[in-house]
GROMACS .gro file of C-alpha atoms in nm:
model
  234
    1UNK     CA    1   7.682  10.973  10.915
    2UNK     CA    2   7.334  11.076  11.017
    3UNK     CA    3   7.257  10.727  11.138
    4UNK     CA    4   7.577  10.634  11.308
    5UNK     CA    5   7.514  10.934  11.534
    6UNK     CA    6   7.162  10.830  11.570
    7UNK     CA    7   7.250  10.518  11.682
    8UNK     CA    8   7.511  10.648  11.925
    9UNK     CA    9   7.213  10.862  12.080
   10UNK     CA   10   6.945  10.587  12.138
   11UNK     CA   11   7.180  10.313  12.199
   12UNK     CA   12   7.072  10.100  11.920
   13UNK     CA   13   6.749   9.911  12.120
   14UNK     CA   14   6.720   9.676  11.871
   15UNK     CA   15   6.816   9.519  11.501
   16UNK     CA   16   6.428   9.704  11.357
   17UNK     CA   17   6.491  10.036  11.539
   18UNK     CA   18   6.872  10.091  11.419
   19UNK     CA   19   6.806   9.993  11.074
   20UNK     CA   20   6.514  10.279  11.091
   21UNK     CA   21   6.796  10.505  11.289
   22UNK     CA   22   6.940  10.538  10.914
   23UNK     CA   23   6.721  10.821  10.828
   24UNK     CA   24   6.675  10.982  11.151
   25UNK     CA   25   6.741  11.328  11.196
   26UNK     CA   26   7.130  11.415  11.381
   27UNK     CA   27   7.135  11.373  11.727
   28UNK     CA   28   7.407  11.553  11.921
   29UNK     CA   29   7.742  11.327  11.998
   30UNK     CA   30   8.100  11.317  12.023
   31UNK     CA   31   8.193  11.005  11.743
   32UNK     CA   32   8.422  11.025  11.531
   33UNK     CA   33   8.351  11.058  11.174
   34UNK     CA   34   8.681  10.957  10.957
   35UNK     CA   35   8.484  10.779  10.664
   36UNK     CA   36   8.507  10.932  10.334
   37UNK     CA   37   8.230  11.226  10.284
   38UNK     CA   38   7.965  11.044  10.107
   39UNK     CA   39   8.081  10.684  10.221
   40UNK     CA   40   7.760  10.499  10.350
   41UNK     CA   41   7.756  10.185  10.604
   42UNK     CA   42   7.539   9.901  10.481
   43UNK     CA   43   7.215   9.785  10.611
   44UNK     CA   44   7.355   9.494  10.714
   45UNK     CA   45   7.619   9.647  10.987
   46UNK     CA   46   7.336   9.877  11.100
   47UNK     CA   47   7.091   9.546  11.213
   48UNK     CA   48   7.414   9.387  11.324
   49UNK     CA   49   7.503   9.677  11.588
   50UNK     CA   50   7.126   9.676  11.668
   51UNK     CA   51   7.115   9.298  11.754
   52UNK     CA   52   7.457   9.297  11.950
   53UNK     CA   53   7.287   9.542  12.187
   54UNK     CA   54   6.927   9.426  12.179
   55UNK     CA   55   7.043   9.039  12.271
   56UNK     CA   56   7.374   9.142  12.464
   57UNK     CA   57   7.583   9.025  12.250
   58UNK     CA   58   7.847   9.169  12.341
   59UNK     CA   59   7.812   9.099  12.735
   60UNK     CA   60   7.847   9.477  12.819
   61UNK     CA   61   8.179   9.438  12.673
   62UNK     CA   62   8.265   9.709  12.408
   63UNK     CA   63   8.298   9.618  12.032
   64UNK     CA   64   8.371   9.662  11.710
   65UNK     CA   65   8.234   9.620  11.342
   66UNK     CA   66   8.466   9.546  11.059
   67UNK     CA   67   8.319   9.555  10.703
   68UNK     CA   68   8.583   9.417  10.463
   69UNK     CA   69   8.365   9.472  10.189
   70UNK     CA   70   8.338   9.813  10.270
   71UNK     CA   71   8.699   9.839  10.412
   72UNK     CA   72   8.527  10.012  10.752
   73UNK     CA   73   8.594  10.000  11.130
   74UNK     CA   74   8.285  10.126  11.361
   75UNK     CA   75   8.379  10.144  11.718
   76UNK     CA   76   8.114  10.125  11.996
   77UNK     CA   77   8.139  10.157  12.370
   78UNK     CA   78   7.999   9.885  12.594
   79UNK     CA   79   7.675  10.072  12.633
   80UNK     CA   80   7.608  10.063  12.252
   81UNK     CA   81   7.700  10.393  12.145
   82UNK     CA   82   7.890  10.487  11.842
   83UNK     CA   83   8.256  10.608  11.931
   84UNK     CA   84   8.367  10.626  11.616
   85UNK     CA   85   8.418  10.543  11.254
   86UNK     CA   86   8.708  10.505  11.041
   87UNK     CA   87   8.825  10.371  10.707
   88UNK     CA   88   9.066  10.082  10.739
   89UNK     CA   89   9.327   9.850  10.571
   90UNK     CA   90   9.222   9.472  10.602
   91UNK     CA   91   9.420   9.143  10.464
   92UNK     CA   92   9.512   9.159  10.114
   93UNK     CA   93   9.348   8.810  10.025
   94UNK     CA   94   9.004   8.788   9.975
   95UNK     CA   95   8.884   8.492  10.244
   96UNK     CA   96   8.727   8.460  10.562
   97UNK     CA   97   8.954   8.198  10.755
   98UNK     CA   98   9.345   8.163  10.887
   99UNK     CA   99   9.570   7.886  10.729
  100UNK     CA  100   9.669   7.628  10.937
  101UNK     CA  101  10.027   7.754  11.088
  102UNK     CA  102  10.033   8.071  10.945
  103UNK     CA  103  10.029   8.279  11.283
  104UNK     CA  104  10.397   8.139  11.346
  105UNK     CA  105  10.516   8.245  11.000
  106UNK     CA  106  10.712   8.537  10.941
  107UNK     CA  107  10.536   8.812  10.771
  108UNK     CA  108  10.731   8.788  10.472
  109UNK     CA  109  10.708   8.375  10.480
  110UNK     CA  110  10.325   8.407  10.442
  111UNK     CA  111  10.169   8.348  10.115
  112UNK     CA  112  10.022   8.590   9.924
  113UNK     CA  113   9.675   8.381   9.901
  114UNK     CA  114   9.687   8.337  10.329
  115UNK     CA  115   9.713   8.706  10.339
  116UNK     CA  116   9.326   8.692  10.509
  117UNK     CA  117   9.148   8.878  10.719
  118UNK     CA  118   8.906   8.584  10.921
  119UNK     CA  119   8.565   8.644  10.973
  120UNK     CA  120   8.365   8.594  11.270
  121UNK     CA  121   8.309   8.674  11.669
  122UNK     CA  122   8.582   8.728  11.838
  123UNK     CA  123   8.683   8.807  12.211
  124UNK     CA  124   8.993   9.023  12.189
  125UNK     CA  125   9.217   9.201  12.425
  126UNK     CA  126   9.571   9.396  12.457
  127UNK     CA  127   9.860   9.158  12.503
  128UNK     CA  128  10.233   9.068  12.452
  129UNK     CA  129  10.402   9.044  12.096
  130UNK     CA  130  10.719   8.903  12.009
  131UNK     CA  131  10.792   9.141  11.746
  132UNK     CA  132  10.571   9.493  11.789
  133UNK     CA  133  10.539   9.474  12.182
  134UNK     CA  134  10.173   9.548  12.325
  135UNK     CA  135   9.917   9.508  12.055
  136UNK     CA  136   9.504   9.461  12.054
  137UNK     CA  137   9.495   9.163  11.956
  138UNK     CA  138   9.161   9.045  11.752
  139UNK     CA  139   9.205   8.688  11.691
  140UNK     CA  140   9.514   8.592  11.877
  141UNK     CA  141   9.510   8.221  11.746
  142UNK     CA  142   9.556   8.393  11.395
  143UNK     CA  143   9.824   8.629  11.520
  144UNK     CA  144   9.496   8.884  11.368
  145UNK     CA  145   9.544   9.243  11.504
  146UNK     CA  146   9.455   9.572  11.515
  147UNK     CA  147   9.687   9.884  11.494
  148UNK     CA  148   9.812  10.180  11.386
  149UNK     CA  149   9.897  10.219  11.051
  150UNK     CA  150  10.265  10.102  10.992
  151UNK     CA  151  10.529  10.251  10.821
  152UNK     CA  152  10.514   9.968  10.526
  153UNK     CA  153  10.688  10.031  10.183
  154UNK     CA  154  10.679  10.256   9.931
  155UNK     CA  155  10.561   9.983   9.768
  156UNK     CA  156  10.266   9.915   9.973
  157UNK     CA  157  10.122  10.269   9.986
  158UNK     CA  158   9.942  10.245  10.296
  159UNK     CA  159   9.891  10.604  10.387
  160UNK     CA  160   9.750  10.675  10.019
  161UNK     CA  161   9.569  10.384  10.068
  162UNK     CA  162   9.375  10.469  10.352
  163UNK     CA  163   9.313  10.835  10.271
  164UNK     CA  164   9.128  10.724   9.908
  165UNK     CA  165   8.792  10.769   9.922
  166UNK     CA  166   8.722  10.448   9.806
  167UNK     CA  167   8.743  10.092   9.984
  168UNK     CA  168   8.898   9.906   9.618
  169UNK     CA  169   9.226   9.965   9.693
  170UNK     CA  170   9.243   9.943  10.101
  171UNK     CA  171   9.322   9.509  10.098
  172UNK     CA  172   9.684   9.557  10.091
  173UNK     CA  173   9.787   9.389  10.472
  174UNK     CA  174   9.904   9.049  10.606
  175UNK     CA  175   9.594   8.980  10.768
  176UNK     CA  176   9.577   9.318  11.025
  177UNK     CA  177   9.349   9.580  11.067
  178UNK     CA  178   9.506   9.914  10.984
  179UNK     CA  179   9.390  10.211  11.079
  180UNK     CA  180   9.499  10.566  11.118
  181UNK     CA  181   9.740  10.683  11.447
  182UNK     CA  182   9.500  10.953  11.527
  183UNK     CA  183   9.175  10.681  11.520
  184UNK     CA  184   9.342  10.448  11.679
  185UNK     CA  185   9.512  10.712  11.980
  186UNK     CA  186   9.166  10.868  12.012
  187UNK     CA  187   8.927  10.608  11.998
  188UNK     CA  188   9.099  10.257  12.001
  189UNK     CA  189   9.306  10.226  12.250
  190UNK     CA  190   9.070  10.428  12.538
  191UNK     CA  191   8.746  10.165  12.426
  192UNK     CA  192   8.950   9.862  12.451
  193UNK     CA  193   9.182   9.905  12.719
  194UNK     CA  194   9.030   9.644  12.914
  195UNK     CA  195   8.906   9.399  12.590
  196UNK     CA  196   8.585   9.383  12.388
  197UNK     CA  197   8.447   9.185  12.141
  198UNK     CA  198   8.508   9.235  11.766
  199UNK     CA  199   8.278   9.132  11.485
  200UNK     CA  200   8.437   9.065  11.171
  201UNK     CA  201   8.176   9.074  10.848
  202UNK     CA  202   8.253   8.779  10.552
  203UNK     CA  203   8.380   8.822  10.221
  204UNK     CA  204   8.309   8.530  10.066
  205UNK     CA  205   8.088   8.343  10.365
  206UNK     CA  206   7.753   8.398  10.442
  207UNK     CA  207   7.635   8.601  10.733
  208UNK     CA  208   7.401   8.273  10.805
  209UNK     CA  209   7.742   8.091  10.858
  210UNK     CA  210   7.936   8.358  11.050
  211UNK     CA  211   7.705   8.556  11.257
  212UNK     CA  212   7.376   8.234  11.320
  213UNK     CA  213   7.223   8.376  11.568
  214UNK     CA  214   7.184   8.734  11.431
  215UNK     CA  215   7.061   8.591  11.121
  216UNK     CA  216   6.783   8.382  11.279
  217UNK     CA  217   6.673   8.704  11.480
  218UNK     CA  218   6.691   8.928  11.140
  219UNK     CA  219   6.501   8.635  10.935
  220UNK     CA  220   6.206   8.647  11.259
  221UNK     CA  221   6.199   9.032  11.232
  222UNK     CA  222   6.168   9.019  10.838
  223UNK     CA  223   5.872   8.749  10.875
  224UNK     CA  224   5.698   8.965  11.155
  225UNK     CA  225   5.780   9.311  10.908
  226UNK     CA  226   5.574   9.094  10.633
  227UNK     CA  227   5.302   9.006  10.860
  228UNK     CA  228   5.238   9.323  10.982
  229UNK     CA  229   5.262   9.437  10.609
  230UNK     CA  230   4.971   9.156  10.521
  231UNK     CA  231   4.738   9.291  10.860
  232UNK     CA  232   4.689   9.656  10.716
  233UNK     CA  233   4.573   9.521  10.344
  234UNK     CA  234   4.237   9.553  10.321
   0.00000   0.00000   0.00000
């Protein structure tokens, strides 16, 4: 995770400079590393990270990046350096938005295909429950949190699901993020004690729909990369 930990030591100044951060040599930090040995993070999470600091984003306010795609949680502090990073479990329908209602269903009442994960920005914090007590709550209209990784069923094989090294098999919750106990103890709970802001990558949606604003600034830094590319032809 040579760039994670190169983001963590430059603070990620900006969308150009973290994507280059990918192949910079190790600098020294404390995140931790729970993704599966050889398990890369995309481009497109690096740039993201890089924009939420570069434009404040994130208002000072810790965050978080969740690739469903990729079925990965990167935590950073408010300053913009990696914490850590840690496979997850996300909803086990492919989507990007909530069903109407379904945040006052029962678990078991919700449908299989409204088992989603939504997409987008969102301003979360730790707060009451009626049926698991204090949780860090993502997207609290959706009843969308994240936690430790629940007992579940046999069925369900969360714990096997999470320790694969692959991210195929990790969509298997009603709409949560799962993660492990010791990620969660460790890094979680300390960054987001007092809220943050949690950015939620699309399956199906663009990231021109869910994320605008970063995609105008990574569509101006593309068409200044290409100009500067045209300047040095000769």
């Amino acid at each position: 995770m040579a760039f994670a930990l190169a983001l963590a030591g430059t603070g990620a100044a900006s969308a150009r400079n973290a994507k280059e951060a990918k192949d910079a040599p190790t600098e020294t930090a404390t995140a931790a590393d729970e993704l599966p040995q050889g398990q890369e993070v995309s481009d497109t999470v690096i740039e993201l990270a890089g924009w939420v600091v570069a434009s404040k984003d994130n208002q000072g306010y810790p965050f978080a990046i969740m690739d469903k795609a990729a079925a990965q949680v990167l935590v950073f502090g408010g300053d913009g350096k990696l914490r850590g990073a840690a496979p997850a479990l996300f909803g086990s329908a492919i989507g990007d938005h909530s069903a109407p209602g379904v945040a006052k269903l029962a678990l078991s009442a919700i449908p299989g295909h409204d088992r989603t994960t939504p997409a987008g920005r969102f301003i979360g914090a730790y707060g009451p429950s009626e049926d698991a007590g204090r949780v860090l709550w993502v997207d609290y209209d959706s009843a969308v949190s994240m936690h430790p990784l629940p007992p579940g069923t046999p069925k369900e094989k969360r714990s096997e699901r999470l320790a694969s090294a692959t991210p195929d098999d990790n969509r298997v919750t009603h709409g949560c993020i799962n993660v492990s106990p010791g990620f969660y103890e460790q890094i979680v709970h300390p960054t987001f004690e007092k809220g943050g802001v949690f950015y939620v990558l699309p399956d199906k949606d663009s990231i021109e729909e869910t994320f605008p604003e970063f995609a105008q600034s990574r569509a101006a830094a593309k068409d200044v990369d290409e100009k500067d590319a045209r300047h040095v032809r000769k």
